[in-house]
Amino acid sequence: MTSKNSKGLRKGLTSYGDSEFSLFLRKAFIKAMGFTDDALDRPIIGITNTYSDFNPCHGNVPQIIEAVKRGVMQEGGMPFVFPTMSIGESFAYPTSMYLRNLMALDTEEMMRAQPVDAVVLIGGCDKTIPAQLMAAASVDIPSIIIPTGPMLTGEHKGERLGACTDCRRFWGKYRAGEIDQAEIEEVNARLAPTTGTCMVMGTASTIACMVEACGMSLPGAAAIPAVYAERFRHAETTGRRIVELAKSPLVPKEILTPEALTNALVVLHAIGGSTNALIHFTAVAARLGIKIDLAAFDRLGRDIPVLVDLKPSGAHYMEHLYEDGGLMAVLKELKPLLHLDCMTISGRTLGEEIDAAAAPAKRKVIRLATAPIFPSGGLAVLTGNLAPRGALIKHASATPALLNHRGRAVVFDGLEDLANRIDSDDLDVNADDVLVLKNIGPKGAPGMPEAGYIPIPKKLAKAGVKDMVRMSDARMSGTAFGTIVLHITPEAAERGPLAAVRDGDMISLDVSMRTLTLEISDVEMARRLSEWTPPPMLADMPDHGYRKLYQTSVTQADIGCDFDFMLPKMTATAPLLRT
Ligand code: FES
């Protein structure tokens, strides 16, 4: 009879009404793969396979899998590789975020359905590790995350460059007529010179750092380049450790406590991390009944300096962070701000891991806390009549002079409207205006695409304008930069106040006061919203399929954009603030 405590092949027996027959049948079929009874009696370790020809960020997954399998067998376990969805950022229509929850469901249900005692989850590209962590939090069996690791950098005219901060920078130059077709094509061939994840502090690197900080991967996991031998030695070590965890379980709920999530959020601020990471960790925490309090997250950041000099906030790349000692070397600097007693999947506390790690080797990218690259946390939470439930700005990557700005709204109703008019010579726009994009939030787009990096109108770009205040209910790539307000909540397609903004309205942004204000009266706001009609993409919503499920169930950014039916009752909050 299968039970909650069953192990190995006896776990989760297929229902035939006779559990011993179910086991007999299961063994008969799996023996077709050549397994002996001895092999099948060992702890069974699931290893996710997210390799896909459409996902170059996961190009090294087959090698990582082989290394994990070696480690599992060295420790007496039996590895079973199984496929799950794989999401590559630039190969996901309409946007990868639309598919994150589907990957989380897929991973979660396959972890439940198959008889695995513990799981190694190999991910990398932006949405994959968040989906895997959401799944692990829900299933709550011993799990370790292995990031695929960052790409190495390329070179162009004597300058180091990489995906994808430099993709945007060079594309901006091309739009402004500063470089020609031949040069942009040359750059295109050099931006991603190896497999692996984007090598700046974009979403993938940010998530990998936060996962290491909260103890769900072994030390060193975040920064080892994807193609280094060390990446595969790390995978082999993870393979050995996961077998120990299968024998002596330590589960995600014991690791992902409010204290551990606070550590991850401290790191998010200190590395100048991606805005997307806040949404993803909000979703992970919510799976555990922990609510991420945006006001507390903002307060937390006011005392945390940005210490890591990586693009897009700084100058360098992930391979330089690796050479400096990786995330553990950053955590040494942050030690007074961390909860050091948190248990990690290594079986040691975070404090013990930090003490065991080497000090920064070169200090090329890791600054001393006394000499940060930005004095307070990389992200700020804004509220006001335009964003009653919050909005986010990565002020570490913004133009300082624009952080307190008042300007005239130039409004685009959606992506099509933006594409049709942004480069028109007739567009009435000046450098001091505020570009506003509506209807691209979780429901509106759907999937909250990374379209918040609204391009500078061509005529202004050609005149030398590099940055403007831009705002939307969208997300933005973690590799992007500029004075850009994101995640305005509730979104326009939910009849949020963003829907009420009209051309010519005055908007004021004051990051020091954390406010975002549409300068109209409450009465006028109410009147405009009472006249609101759903945008066409909602009116045309299909009445079946994943699109229907997504649009009727996805939550807003402040809750993590998970499906509402996946959320348990919230019983705790994070981050925890020191008094
Ligand atoms: Fe996959 Fe950047 S596109 S990590």
XYZ file of C-alpha atoms and ligand atoms in Angstrom:
583
model
C 0.000 0.000 0.000
C 1.440 3.411 -0.928
C 1.444 6.037 1.812
C 2.723 9.543 2.418
C 5.930 8.035 3.787
C 6.505 5.592 0.936
C 9.888 5.831 -0.725
C 11.355 5.008 -4.121
C 9.234 3.065 -6.562
C 6.505 2.585 -3.922
C 5.768 6.330 -3.972
C 2.620 7.544 -5.670
C 1.533 4.246 -7.145
C -0.709 4.413 -10.196
C -4.299 3.578 -9.214
C -5.339 0.112 -10.378
C -7.240 -0.805 -7.200
C -4.465 -3.191 -6.051
C -1.302 -1.440 -4.869
C 0.909 -4.547 -4.984
C -0.153 -5.099 -8.593
C 0.590 -1.424 -9.290
C 4.133 -1.896 -7.986
C 4.523 -5.177 -9.898
C 3.439 -3.457 -13.108
C 5.608 -0.408 -12.517
C 8.691 -2.585 -12.000
C 7.912 -4.728 -15.039
C 7.777 -1.667 -17.297
C 10.787 0.170 -15.883
C 12.864 -2.997 -16.234
C 12.358 -2.582 -19.971
C 14.967 0.187 -19.626
C 17.513 -2.338 -18.331
C 17.367 -1.602 -14.598
C 18.213 -4.279 -12.007
C 16.288 -4.686 -8.753
C 19.361 -3.369 -6.936
C 19.216 -0.116 -8.928
C 15.500 0.244 -8.344
C 15.854 -0.226 -4.580
C 18.049 2.876 -4.217
C 16.836 6.423 -3.440
C 15.298 7.731 -6.626
C 16.494 11.175 -7.639
C 14.496 13.075 -10.241
C 16.457 15.424 -12.498
C 14.510 17.851 -14.655
C 15.528 18.121 -18.276
C 14.801 21.589 -19.603
C 17.021 21.277 -22.655
C 15.387 22.678 -25.777
C 16.736 23.666 -29.170
C 14.732 26.865 -28.638
C 16.534 27.686 -25.379
C 20.241 28.503 -25.820
C 20.385 29.654 -22.194
C 19.968 25.934 -21.366
C 22.462 24.697 -23.964
C 24.669 23.083 -21.310
C 21.814 21.199 -19.596
C 22.801 17.799 -21.069
C 26.305 18.146 -19.588
C 24.923 19.316 -16.241
C 22.578 16.325 -16.178
C 25.467 13.925 -16.807
C 27.442 15.513 -13.970
C 24.483 15.325 -11.558
C 23.957 11.670 -12.476
C 27.614 10.929 -11.668
C 27.220 12.520 -8.256
C 23.949 10.703 -7.554
C 25.471 7.319 -8.366
C 28.650 8.023 -6.363
C 26.412 8.472 -3.315
C 24.305 5.360 -3.954
C 21.226 6.944 -5.491
C 19.511 6.213 -8.801
C 19.031 9.180 -11.155
C 15.892 9.478 -13.277
C 15.838 12.298 -15.804
C 12.432 13.603 -16.835
C 11.400 16.405 -19.204
C 9.487 19.514 -18.281
C 8.668 22.659 -20.173
C 11.543 24.936 -21.122
C 11.035 28.643 -21.692
C 13.586 30.694 -23.626
C 12.954 34.436 -23.359
C 13.179 35.344 -27.010
C 11.291 32.256 -28.201
C 8.108 32.593 -26.149
C 5.022 34.131 -27.724
C 3.350 36.315 -26.583
C 5.839 36.518 -23.706
C 7.636 34.116 -21.404
C 5.721 35.360 -18.356
C 2.498 34.065 -19.902
C 4.033 30.576 -19.671
C 5.769 30.741 -16.265
C 2.729 29.532 -14.346
C 2.180 26.722 -16.850
C 5.780 25.564 -16.348
C 5.289 25.748 -12.574
C 2.164 23.578 -12.874
C 3.929 21.132 -15.202
C 6.974 20.819 -12.933
C 4.880 20.565 -9.785
C 2.558 17.885 -11.083
C 5.382 15.796 -12.591
C 7.235 15.977 -9.265
C 4.074 14.692 -7.585
C 3.156 12.134 -10.230
C 6.500 10.320 -10.439
C 8.098 8.322 -7.621
C 10.991 10.659 -6.795
C 12.484 10.902 -3.295
C 14.249 14.166 -4.106
C 14.716 16.379 -7.146
C 17.436 18.407 -8.817
C 15.880 21.229 -10.817
C 18.090 22.607 -13.578
C 16.994 25.963 -14.931
C 18.443 29.249 -15.980
C 16.561 31.443 -18.423
C 14.478 34.063 -16.637
C 11.199 32.253 -15.949
C 12.497 28.738 -15.508
C 14.005 28.833 -12.022
C 11.061 30.877 -10.667
C 8.674 28.249 -12.066
C 10.781 25.438 -10.584
C 11.023 27.138 -7.198
C 7.256 27.731 -7.136
C 6.796 24.026 -7.848
C 9.328 22.928 -5.227
C 7.688 25.175 -2.624
C 4.307 23.586 -3.302
C 5.433 19.946 -3.515
C 7.817 20.285 -0.569
C 10.109 17.313 -1.173
C 13.918 17.712 -0.906
C 14.954 19.844 -3.881
C 18.081 21.608 -5.067
C 18.251 24.203 -7.832
C 21.159 24.260 -10.292
C 21.346 27.355 -12.483
C 22.782 26.760 -15.933
C 25.132 29.693 -15.288
C 25.991 32.866 -17.158
C 27.488 33.123 -20.661
C 30.967 34.483 -21.180
C 31.298 37.939 -22.729
C 32.097 38.857 -26.321
C 34.191 41.656 -27.746
C 33.556 44.419 -30.256
C 36.121 47.050 -31.286
C 38.160 46.487 -28.144
C 35.146 46.683 -25.830
C 33.677 43.797 -23.804
C 30.025 43.312 -24.526
C 27.215 40.937 -23.756
C 23.569 40.093 -23.659
C 21.562 41.923 -23.187
C 22.285 45.350 -21.745
C 24.562 45.897 -24.712
C 21.877 44.567 -27.105
C 19.739 47.516 -26.036
C 22.598 50.023 -25.970
C 23.721 49.164 -29.507
C 20.141 48.998 -30.777
C 19.633 52.505 -29.360
C 22.738 53.657 -31.254
C 21.435 52.046 -34.435
C 18.008 53.727 -34.027
C 19.742 57.052 -33.479
C 21.786 56.570 -36.673
C 25.092 56.413 -34.745
C 26.052 53.020 -36.210
C 25.144 51.477 -39.556
C 23.566 48.193 -40.672
C 26.907 46.421 -41.109
C 28.035 47.275 -37.586
C 24.771 46.278 -35.893
C 24.991 42.899 -37.648
C 28.570 42.467 -36.463
C 27.469 43.249 -32.907
C 24.560 40.820 -33.254
C 26.992 37.959 -33.837
C 29.046 38.770 -30.730
C 26.480 39.505 -28.043
C 25.964 35.879 -27.017
C 29.248 34.051 -27.627
C 28.542 30.927 -25.515
C 25.575 29.052 -24.134
C 24.275 30.110 -20.731
C 22.169 32.896 -19.318
C 22.572 36.623 -19.931
C 25.881 37.608 -18.314
C 24.769 40.931 -16.853
C 22.769 41.310 -13.632
C 19.552 40.660 -15.541
C 16.693 38.553 -14.286
C 18.424 35.194 -14.708
C 21.554 36.243 -12.782
C 19.458 38.015 -10.157
C 17.298 34.955 -9.566
C 20.348 32.685 -9.385
C 21.916 34.978 -6.757
C 18.682 35.110 -4.727
C 18.278 31.330 -4.862
C 21.817 30.895 -3.528
C 21.181 33.521 -0.835
C 18.027 31.812 0.383
C 19.773 28.450 0.555
C 18.110 26.490 -2.250
C 21.325 25.888 -4.207
C 24.816 24.951 -3.060
C 27.310 27.796 -2.523
C 28.841 29.121 -5.721
C 25.863 28.168 -7.880
C 24.961 31.627 -9.138
C 28.109 32.940 -10.761
C 30.060 30.002 -12.208
C 30.056 30.553 -15.995
C 27.967 28.084 -17.976
C 30.891 26.653 -19.920
C 33.491 26.362 -17.143
C 34.506 22.924 -15.857
C 33.640 24.240 -12.391
C 29.964 24.405 -13.431
C 29.944 20.646 -13.956
C 31.933 19.891 -10.814
C 29.322 21.926 -8.938
C 26.607 19.796 -10.565
C 28.381 16.589 -9.552
C 28.614 17.816 -5.950
C 24.910 18.691 -6.074
C 24.200 15.140 -7.257
C 25.943 13.741 -4.184
C 24.187 16.144 -1.832
C 20.695 15.444 -3.166
C 21.082 11.742 -2.286
C 21.973 12.708 1.282
C 18.833 14.853 1.343
C 16.736 11.947 0.056
C 18.013 9.821 2.940
C 17.751 12.569 5.542
C 15.144 15.005 4.238
C 15.361 18.756 4.479
C 12.430 20.231 2.573
C 11.816 23.633 0.951
C 9.453 24.762 3.738
C 12.339 24.382 6.202
C 14.610 26.468 3.962
C 12.287 29.111 2.509
C 11.335 30.820 5.775
C 10.503 34.535 6.078
C 14.101 35.043 7.278
C 15.554 33.263 4.230
C 13.282 35.221 1.890
C 14.434 38.397 3.631
C 18.035 37.398 2.876
C 17.102 36.952 -0.784
C 15.469 40.393 -0.864
C 18.516 41.991 0.809
C 20.573 40.506 -2.006
C 18.126 41.768 -4.632
C 18.742 45.326 -3.426
C 22.500 44.905 -2.960
C 23.235 43.484 -6.392
C 21.120 46.099 -8.200
C 18.995 43.178 -9.326
C 16.150 42.891 -11.779
C 12.691 44.274 -11.045
C 11.258 40.982 -12.326
C 12.819 39.106 -9.430
C 10.458 40.800 -6.994
C 7.426 39.437 -8.833
C 8.934 35.944 -8.985
C 9.921 35.796 -5.325
C 6.511 37.193 -4.384
C 5.008 34.216 -6.221
C 7.389 31.733 -4.571
C 6.711 33.151 -1.101
C 2.962 33.134 -1.696
C 3.108 29.388 -2.435
C 4.296 29.055 1.186
C 1.655 31.401 2.608
C 4.177 34.236 3.004
C 3.136 37.650 1.729
C 5.848 39.974 0.416
C 5.083 43.384 1.899
C 6.080 45.987 -0.714
C 6.311 48.826 1.810
C 8.643 46.725 3.966
C 10.672 45.786 0.871
C 11.113 49.491 0.124
C 12.119 50.280 3.717
C 14.568 47.366 3.673
C 16.272 48.818 0.613
C 16.872 52.227 2.143
C 19.639 50.776 4.342
C 21.210 48.474 1.763
C 23.933 49.794 -0.531
C 24.378 48.482 -4.068
C 27.717 46.665 -3.898
C 28.009 44.807 -7.170
C 29.366 46.757 -10.106
C 27.662 44.830 -12.895
C 25.667 46.016 -15.877
C 23.053 47.398 -16.166
C 23.606 49.344 -12.891
C 27.418 49.171 -13.128
C 30.165 48.306 -15.571
C 31.095 44.601 -15.478
C 29.764 41.091 -16.163
C 29.006 37.872 -14.281
C 32.355 36.253 -15.132
C 33.961 39.088 -13.165
C 31.689 38.417 -10.202
C 32.787 34.774 -10.383
C 36.460 35.838 -10.396
C 35.784 38.020 -7.351
C 34.417 35.057 -5.371
C 30.798 34.906 -6.538
C 27.764 35.574 -4.408
C 29.317 34.233 -1.200
C 31.902 37.022 -1.370
C 29.056 39.546 -1.682
C 27.319 37.968 1.307
C 30.469 38.484 3.380
C 30.032 42.230 2.880
C 26.334 42.008 3.691
C 26.768 39.810 6.774
C 25.471 42.353 9.324
C 22.228 42.647 7.315
C 21.525 38.928 6.946
C 19.754 36.291 9.002
C 22.728 33.996 9.444
C 20.931 31.167 11.251
C 18.911 30.200 8.174
C 19.428 26.552 7.222
C 20.517 25.867 3.636
C 20.232 22.712 1.564
C 23.928 22.049 2.209
C 22.966 21.174 5.792
C 24.909 24.152 7.119
C 23.535 27.574 8.024
C 24.035 30.559 5.762
C 26.404 32.025 8.346
C 28.528 28.874 8.301
C 28.643 28.921 4.508
C 29.667 32.575 4.435
C 32.432 31.943 6.969
C 33.711 29.008 4.922
C 33.838 31.064 1.701
C 36.917 32.943 0.535
C 37.093 36.741 0.743
C 36.691 38.668 -2.539
C 39.674 37.744 -4.664
C 40.146 40.889 -6.752
C 37.475 43.393 -5.744
C 36.932 44.220 -9.387
C 33.158 44.207 -8.982
C 32.367 43.692 -5.290
C 32.584 46.975 -3.449
C 33.122 47.470 0.251
C 29.945 48.406 2.088
C 31.695 51.679 2.917
C 32.245 52.514 -0.763
C 29.127 51.326 -2.634
C 28.279 52.102 -6.225
C 24.847 53.362 -5.081
C 24.119 54.371 -1.482
C 20.749 52.662 -1.054
C 18.969 49.652 -2.520
C 18.619 49.291 -6.237
C 14.811 49.237 -6.297
C 12.184 51.609 -4.909
C 8.449 51.073 -4.470
C 6.235 53.993 -5.490
C 2.630 54.624 -4.534
C 0.129 57.384 -5.226
C -3.161 57.922 -6.980
C -1.663 56.433 -10.150
C -0.470 53.240 -8.414
C -2.587 52.552 -5.309
C -1.126 49.044 -4.899
C 2.377 50.031 -5.909
C 4.792 50.458 -8.790
C 8.501 49.785 -9.035
C 11.502 51.731 -10.269
C 15.089 50.531 -10.543
C 16.557 53.851 -9.547
C 20.102 52.478 -9.513
C 19.834 52.262 -13.320
C 17.965 55.549 -13.830
C 19.135 59.048 -14.767
C 19.550 60.858 -11.423
C 18.192 64.151 -12.808
C 14.925 62.463 -13.791
C 14.175 60.870 -10.426
C 12.233 63.948 -9.398
C 10.358 64.974 -12.511
C 7.079 66.536 -13.584
C 5.980 66.195 -17.176
C 3.175 66.055 -19.708
C 1.774 62.602 -20.459
C 2.138 61.190 -23.966
C -0.127 58.133 -23.882
C -0.098 54.902 -25.862
C -3.089 52.571 -25.460
C -1.206 49.335 -26.060
C 1.634 47.721 -27.987
C 0.015 48.191 -31.379
C -0.586 51.874 -30.751
C 3.010 52.209 -29.546
C 4.401 50.484 -32.634
C 2.249 52.614 -34.927
C 3.113 56.021 -33.481
C 6.352 56.038 -31.451
C 8.587 56.820 -34.428
C 6.147 59.061 -36.265
C 7.457 62.520 -37.139
C 3.997 63.814 -36.228
C 4.141 62.552 -32.635
C 3.745 65.522 -30.291
C 6.534 64.731 -27.849
C 9.415 66.507 -26.116
C 12.278 65.213 -23.999
C 10.578 66.508 -20.822
C 7.366 64.560 -21.460
C 6.389 61.329 -19.712
C 5.763 58.349 -21.999
C 2.827 56.276 -20.708
C 1.978 52.801 -21.999
C -1.292 51.124 -20.941
C -2.905 47.713 -21.206
C 0.202 45.533 -21.089
C -0.144 44.223 -17.542
C -0.760 40.594 -16.511
C -4.256 40.459 -18.050
C -3.988 43.258 -20.561
C -1.256 41.995 -22.868
C -1.714 39.170 -21.698
C 1.318 38.065 -19.689
C 2.849 41.398 -18.678
C 5.549 41.466 -21.389
C 8.891 43.182 -20.971
C 7.685 46.133 -22.998
C 8.150 48.687 -20.218
C 11.434 49.719 -21.822
C 9.526 52.049 -24.141
C 11.893 53.170 -26.905
C 12.863 56.827 -27.041
C 10.892 58.273 -29.995
C 13.196 58.195 -33.024
C 13.150 61.919 -33.611
C 14.276 62.535 -30.015
C 16.843 59.709 -30.117
C 18.347 61.273 -33.252
C 18.511 64.586 -31.404
C 20.606 62.899 -28.703
C 17.973 62.140 -26.045
C 19.147 59.046 -24.154
C 16.537 58.770 -21.380
C 13.032 59.965 -20.545
C 10.585 59.151 -17.744
C 8.567 56.210 -18.976
C 5.850 54.277 -17.168
C 3.526 51.346 -17.700
C 1.825 48.333 -16.151
C 4.401 46.119 -17.921
C 7.644 44.562 -16.812
C 11.080 45.350 -18.184
C 14.033 43.124 -18.939
C 16.447 43.000 -16.030
C 19.148 43.872 -18.525
C 17.549 47.228 -19.396
C 18.215 50.652 -17.922
C 16.597 54.106 -17.789
C 14.124 56.099 -15.696
C 11.336 53.602 -16.055
C 8.376 53.013 -13.738
C 7.037 49.476 -13.985
C 4.381 47.117 -12.596
C 1.823 49.898 -12.011
C -0.835 48.105 -9.979
C -3.700 47.608 -10.497
C -3.135 47.454 -14.229
C -5.120 49.465 -16.772
C -6.988 46.370 -18.002
C -8.284 45.896 -14.444
C -9.638 49.459 -14.532
C -6.662 50.706 -12.530
C -5.996 54.464 -12.466
C -3.454 54.064 -15.281
C -6.489 53.582 -17.526
C -7.576 57.156 -16.722
C -4.406 58.889 -17.986
C -4.905 61.053 -21.081
C -2.559 62.929 -23.393
C -1.559 66.234 -21.866
C -2.222 65.285 -18.203
C 0.569 66.261 -15.845
C 2.320 63.430 -14.000
C 4.810 63.864 -11.195
C 7.409 61.316 -10.136
C 9.269 61.846 -6.877
C 11.470 58.875 -6.062
C 12.845 60.420 -2.872
C 9.254 60.665 -1.553
C 8.327 57.384 -3.288
C 5.301 58.982 -4.987
C 3.719 58.719 -8.419
C 0.906 61.193 -8.994
C -1.532 61.902 -11.791
C -2.425 65.542 -11.284
C -6.197 65.313 -11.561
C -8.827 65.504 -8.817
C -10.351 62.425 -7.201
C -13.682 63.406 -8.741
C -12.179 63.598 -12.220
C -10.374 60.276 -11.692
C -13.660 58.619 -10.645
C -15.498 60.150 -13.604
C -12.934 58.933 -16.131
C -12.846 55.417 -14.652
C -16.644 55.229 -14.676
C -16.446 55.723 -18.457
C -13.828 52.940 -18.822
C -14.481 50.141 -21.290
C -12.362 46.971 -21.530
C -9.549 47.139 -24.085
C -10.088 45.085 -27.266
C -7.838 42.203 -26.178
C -10.083 41.594 -23.161
C -13.294 42.050 -25.087
C -12.052 39.460 -27.632
C -10.889 36.943 -25.011
C -11.529 33.324 -26.062
C -13.956 31.334 -23.896
C -11.729 28.240 -23.718
C -8.119 27.043 -23.494
C -5.051 28.219 -21.562
C -5.688 31.842 -22.554
C -9.061 31.715 -20.790
C -7.514 30.089 -17.704
C -4.729 32.661 -17.663
C -6.859 35.738 -18.008
C -9.491 34.685 -15.537
C -7.000 33.480 -12.904
C -3.777 35.491 -13.082
C -3.193 37.795 -10.132
C -1.681 41.271 -10.145
C 2.040 42.041 -9.802
C 1.861 42.781 -6.077
C 0.729 39.177 -5.496
C 3.254 37.636 -7.897
C 1.125 37.031 -11.022
C 0.506 33.419 -9.995
C -2.889 31.851 -10.580
C -5.329 32.755 -7.806
C -6.312 29.095 -7.302
C -2.701 28.183 -6.413
C -2.476 30.463 -3.415
C -2.890 29.197 0.137
C -3.955 31.435 3.012
C -1.254 33.977 3.854
C 0.015 33.378 7.384
C 3.302 35.304 7.468
C 5.025 38.265 5.839
C 8.491 39.120 4.570
C 10.842 40.871 4.490
C 11.474 41.068 8.217
C 12.774 44.472 9.267
C 15.227 44.921 12.078
C 13.974 47.188 14.825
Fe 17.771 33.543 -21.275
Fe 18.628 36.155 -20.880
S 17.545 35.280 -22.580
S 18.743 34.456 -19.565
